[in-house]
């Protein structure tokens, strides 16, 4: 029987082995794309001027996400903060991209294996002998593993206990850098400008399912989308943040008896 294109998943409706195979293949495609796209962006990215020609002005998409998680070094000997690097190691742009490509290959092989060896005893009901899935057990395993990963990210990676921390910036996008973040357990943790909420909410998500709070108010909020990585938004423009900072610098320079052109050169273009 022919099926329309939007109902092709029906073929794995009662086929647990191949259902796993298609999910593995999907993850392999996503991981492979991420690694390949990162290598392409690194090939065309110019890190020579991170202030006046940042990554978002060059149309980068994957690199900002990698940088937000604490990756700043490249095997090419440069750092996103303008420093010279001699030994970037595996925690670098190229290293993480290569790991994603290797992971993609392993997932591809696993998908093929599960597609070929689909009829396993594991996927059959002991009472009826028919293919079936223990959905409560599967759901529980997924929740447990997700909780462990979420807790580890908040308690170790973000806080710097066993990791680099995350990219922290200011509203002007001038002082951004990777640094550890202490969890914010009070009401300030719900402020979208407080990075500490990212750590505390990920830790709490492992127990209280606070991931909804993380996704809704923090991860896509101002604290986790620094403008020097992703570019300015309407918020910065509408509030006049940049114009206020420029005016403040010019007034400060003119108070030092500098001419207007000297003030612009010293306090704005130099930074």
Coordinates of C-alpha atoms in Angstrom, one line a residue:
X1 CA 0.0 0.0 0.0
X2 CA 1.4 3.4 -1.0
X3 CA 1.7 6.0 1.7
X4 CA 1.7 9.8 1.2
X5 CA 5.1 11.5 2.0
X6 CA 3.8 13.0 5.3
X7 CA 2.9 9.5 6.7
X8 CA 6.2 7.7 6.1
X9 CA 6.8 7.2 9.8
X10 CA 4.0 4.8 9.9
X11 CA 6.4 2.1 8.6
X12 CA 8.2 2.1 12.0
X13 CA 5.0 2.3 14.1
X14 CA 5.3 -1.3 15.4
X15 CA 9.0 -1.8 14.7
X16 CA 11.1 -0.8 17.8
X17 CA 14.4 -1.7 16.3
X18 CA 14.0 0.4 13.2
X19 CA 12.4 3.2 15.2
X20 CA 15.7 3.4 17.1
X21 CA 17.6 3.3 13.8
X22 CA 15.8 6.3 12.3
X23 CA 16.4 8.3 15.5
X24 CA 20.1 7.4 15.4
X25 CA 20.3 8.4 11.8
X26 CA 18.6 11.8 12.5
X27 CA 21.0 12.5 15.3
X28 CA 23.9 11.5 13.0
X29 CA 22.8 14.0 10.4
X30 CA 22.5 16.8 12.9
X31 CA 25.8 16.1 14.5
X32 CA 27.6 15.8 11.1
X33 CA 26.1 19.0 9.9
X34 CA 27.2 20.9 13.1
X35 CA 30.8 19.7 12.7
X36 CA 31.0 20.3 9.0
X37 CA 29.4 23.7 9.2
X38 CA 31.8 24.7 12.0
X39 CA 34.8 23.7 9.9
X40 CA 33.4 25.7 7.0
X41 CA 32.9 28.8 9.1
X42 CA 36.4 28.5 10.5
X43 CA 37.7 28.4 7.0
X44 CA 36.1 31.7 6.1
X45 CA 36.2 33.4 9.5
X46 CA 38.6 36.3 10.0
X47 CA 39.6 36.7 13.7
X48 CA 41.9 39.6 13.2
X49 CA 39.5 42.3 14.5
X50 CA 37.1 41.0 17.1
X51 CA 35.9 44.5 18.0
X52 CA 35.0 46.2 14.7
X53 CA 34.6 43.0 12.7
X54 CA 33.1 40.4 15.2
X55 CA 31.8 37.0 14.2
X56 CA 28.2 38.1 13.8
X57 CA 29.1 40.8 11.2
X58 CA 30.8 38.0 9.2
X59 CA 27.6 35.9 9.1
X60 CA 28.8 33.2 11.5
X61 CA 26.1 30.9 12.8
X62 CA 27.7 27.9 14.6
X63 CA 30.8 29.7 16.0
X64 CA 28.7 32.0 18.3
X65 CA 27.0 29.0 19.9
X66 CA 30.4 27.2 20.4
X67 CA 31.9 30.4 21.9
X68 CA 28.9 30.9 24.2
X69 CA 29.7 27.5 25.8
X70 CA 33.3 28.4 26.5
X71 CA 35.2 27.6 23.4
X72 CA 37.6 30.5 22.5
X73 CA 40.8 28.9 21.0
X74 CA 41.7 27.6 17.6
X75 CA 44.2 25.2 16.2
X76 CA 45.2 28.1 13.9
X77 CA 46.9 29.8 16.8
X78 CA 44.3 32.5 17.5
X79 CA 41.8 33.2 20.2
X80 CA 38.5 34.9 19.9
X81 CA 39.7 37.4 22.5
X82 CA 42.7 38.4 20.3
X83 CA 45.3 36.4 22.1
X84 CA 47.9 34.1 20.6
X85 CA 47.4 30.4 21.3
X86 CA 50.2 27.8 21.2
X87 CA 48.3 24.6 22.3
X88 CA 44.6 24.8 21.9
X89 CA 43.9 21.2 22.7
X90 CA 40.7 19.3 22.1
X91 CA 38.6 22.0 23.7
X92 CA 38.9 24.2 20.6
X93 CA 36.8 25.1 17.6
X94 CA 38.4 22.5 15.4
X95 CA 38.6 19.9 18.1
X96 CA 34.9 20.1 19.0
X97 CA 34.0 20.1 15.3
X98 CA 36.0 17.0 14.7
X99 CA 34.4 15.2 17.7
X100 CA 30.9 16.0 16.2
X101 CA 32.0 14.5 12.9
X102 CA 33.4 11.4 14.5
X103 CA 30.2 11.1 16.6
X104 CA 28.1 11.4 13.4
X105 CA 30.0 8.5 11.9
X106 CA 29.5 6.2 14.9
X107 CA 25.8 7.1 15.0
X108 CA 25.5 6.3 11.3
X109 CA 27.0 2.9 11.9
X110 CA 24.7 2.3 14.9
X111 CA 21.7 3.3 12.8
X112 CA 22.6 0.7 10.1
X113 CA 23.2 -2.0 12.7
X114 CA 19.8 -1.4 14.3
X115 CA 18.1 -1.3 10.9
X116 CA 19.6 -4.7 9.9
X117 CA 19.2 -6.3 13.3
X118 CA 15.8 -5.0 14.1
X119 CA 14.1 -8.2 15.4
X120 CA 15.8 -8.5 18.8
X121 CA 14.4 -10.4 21.8
X122 CA 14.7 -7.1 23.8
X123 CA 11.9 -5.6 21.7
X124 CA 9.4 -8.4 22.2
X125 CA 6.7 -8.7 24.9
X126 CA 7.5 -11.7 27.1
X127 CA 3.8 -12.6 27.4
X128 CA 2.6 -12.2 23.8
X129 CA 5.9 -12.5 21.8
X130 CA 4.9 -9.5 19.7
X131 CA 7.1 -6.4 19.1
X132 CA 6.4 -3.8 21.9
X133 CA 8.0 -1.0 23.8
X134 CA 8.0 -0.5 27.5
X135 CA 7.2 3.2 27.2
X136 CA 7.2 4.0 30.9
X137 CA 10.7 2.5 31.3
X138 CA 12.0 4.3 28.2
X139 CA 10.5 7.6 29.4
X140 CA 12.1 7.1 32.8
X141 CA 15.5 6.3 31.3
X142 CA 15.4 9.4 29.1
X143 CA 14.4 11.6 32.1
X144 CA 17.1 10.2 34.2
X145 CA 19.8 10.7 31.6
X146 CA 18.6 14.2 30.8
X147 CA 18.6 15.1 34.5
X148 CA 22.1 13.9 34.9
X149 CA 23.4 15.8 31.9
X150 CA 21.4 18.9 32.9
X151 CA 22.8 18.8 36.5
X152 CA 26.3 18.2 35.3
X153 CA 26.2 21.2 32.9
X154 CA 24.9 23.6 35.6
X155 CA 26.9 22.3 38.5
X156 CA 30.3 21.7 36.8
X157 CA 30.5 23.3 33.3
X158 CA 28.8 26.6 34.0
X159 CA 30.2 27.1 37.5
X160 CA 33.8 26.3 36.4
X161 CA 34.1 23.5 38.9
X162 CA 35.0 21.1 36.1
X163 CA 34.8 23.2 33.0
X164 CA 35.5 26.7 31.6
X165 CA 32.3 28.4 32.4
X166 CA 30.3 30.3 29.8
X167 CA 30.6 33.6 28.0
X168 CA 29.6 36.6 30.2
X169 CA 29.1 40.1 28.8
X170 CA 27.7 43.5 29.6
X171 CA 24.9 45.4 27.9
X172 CA 27.4 47.2 25.7
X173 CA 29.1 44.1 24.5
X174 CA 32.6 45.4 25.5
X175 CA 33.9 43.3 28.3
X176 CA 32.8 39.8 27.2
X177 CA 34.8 36.8 28.1
X178 CA 34.5 33.2 29.3
X179 CA 34.3 32.9 33.1
X180 CA 32.8 30.7 35.8
X181 CA 29.3 31.7 37.0
X182 CA 28.1 31.2 40.6
X183 CA 24.5 29.9 40.9
X184 CA 21.8 32.5 41.8
X185 CA 19.3 30.8 44.1
X186 CA 17.2 33.9 44.9
X187 CA 14.6 35.8 43.0
X188 CA 17.4 37.5 41.0
X189 CA 17.9 34.1 39.3
X190 CA 14.8 34.8 37.2
X191 CA 16.2 38.1 35.9
X192 CA 17.2 37.5 32.2
X193 CA 20.3 39.7 32.7
X194 CA 21.7 37.5 35.6
X195 CA 23.8 34.6 34.3
X196 CA 23.7 32.9 37.7
X197 CA 20.2 31.8 36.9
X198 CA 21.5 29.6 34.1
X199 CA 23.6 27.6 36.6
X200 CA 21.0 27.4 39.3
X201 CA 18.1 26.4 37.0
X202 CA 20.1 23.7 35.3
X203 CA 21.0 22.2 38.7
X204 CA 17.4 22.5 39.8
X205 CA 16.1 21.0 36.5
X206 CA 17.6 17.6 37.4
X207 CA 15.2 17.4 40.3
X208 CA 12.3 19.8 39.9
X209 CA 12.0 19.9 36.1
X210 CA 12.9 23.6 36.1
X211 CA 14.0 23.2 32.5
X212 CA 10.9 25.0 31.4
X213 CA 12.0 28.0 33.4
X214 CA 15.5 27.8 31.9
X215 CA 14.2 27.7 28.3
X216 CA 11.6 30.3 28.9
X217 CA 13.4 33.0 30.8
X218 CA 17.1 32.3 30.7
X219 CA 18.7 30.3 27.9
X220 CA 17.1 32.4 25.2
X221 CA 17.3 35.5 27.3
X222 CA 19.7 38.4 27.4
X223 CA 22.3 36.7 29.7
X224 CA 22.8 33.8 27.3
X225 CA 22.8 35.7 24.0
X226 CA 25.7 38.2 24.3
X227 CA 25.7 40.8 21.5
X228 CA 29.4 40.5 20.6
X229 CA 28.6 36.9 19.6
X230 CA 25.1 37.0 18.1
X231 CA 24.9 40.7 17.3
X232 CA 22.7 43.5 18.7
X233 CA 18.9 43.2 19.0
X234 CA 16.1 45.8 18.9
X235 CA 16.4 46.0 22.7
X236 CA 19.8 47.6 22.6
X237 CA 18.9 50.0 19.7
X238 CA 15.5 51.0 21.2
X239 CA 17.0 51.7 24.6
X240 CA 19.8 53.8 23.0
X241 CA 22.4 51.8 24.9
X242 CA 25.1 52.3 22.3
X243 CA 24.4 56.0 21.8
X244 CA 24.4 56.7 25.5
X245 CA 27.8 55.0 25.9
X246 CA 29.2 56.9 22.9
X247 CA 27.9 60.2 24.3
X248 CA 29.4 59.4 27.7
X249 CA 32.8 58.7 26.3
X250 CA 32.8 61.9 24.2
X251 CA 31.8 64.1 27.1
X252 CA 34.5 62.5 29.2
X253 CA 37.1 63.2 26.6
X254 CA 36.0 66.8 26.0
X255 CA 36.3 67.3 29.8
X256 CA 40.0 66.4 29.3
X257 CA 40.3 69.4 26.9
X258 CA 40.4 67.2 23.8
X259 CA 39.0 68.3 20.5
X260 CA 35.9 66.6 19.1
X261 CA 37.9 64.6 16.6
X262 CA 40.4 63.6 19.2
X263 CA 37.6 62.5 21.6
X264 CA 36.1 60.3 18.9
X265 CA 39.5 58.7 18.1
X266 CA 40.5 58.1 21.7
X267 CA 37.2 57.1 23.4
X268 CA 35.3 55.3 20.6
X269 CA 37.3 54.2 17.6
X270 CA 40.2 53.0 19.7
X271 CA 37.9 50.6 21.6

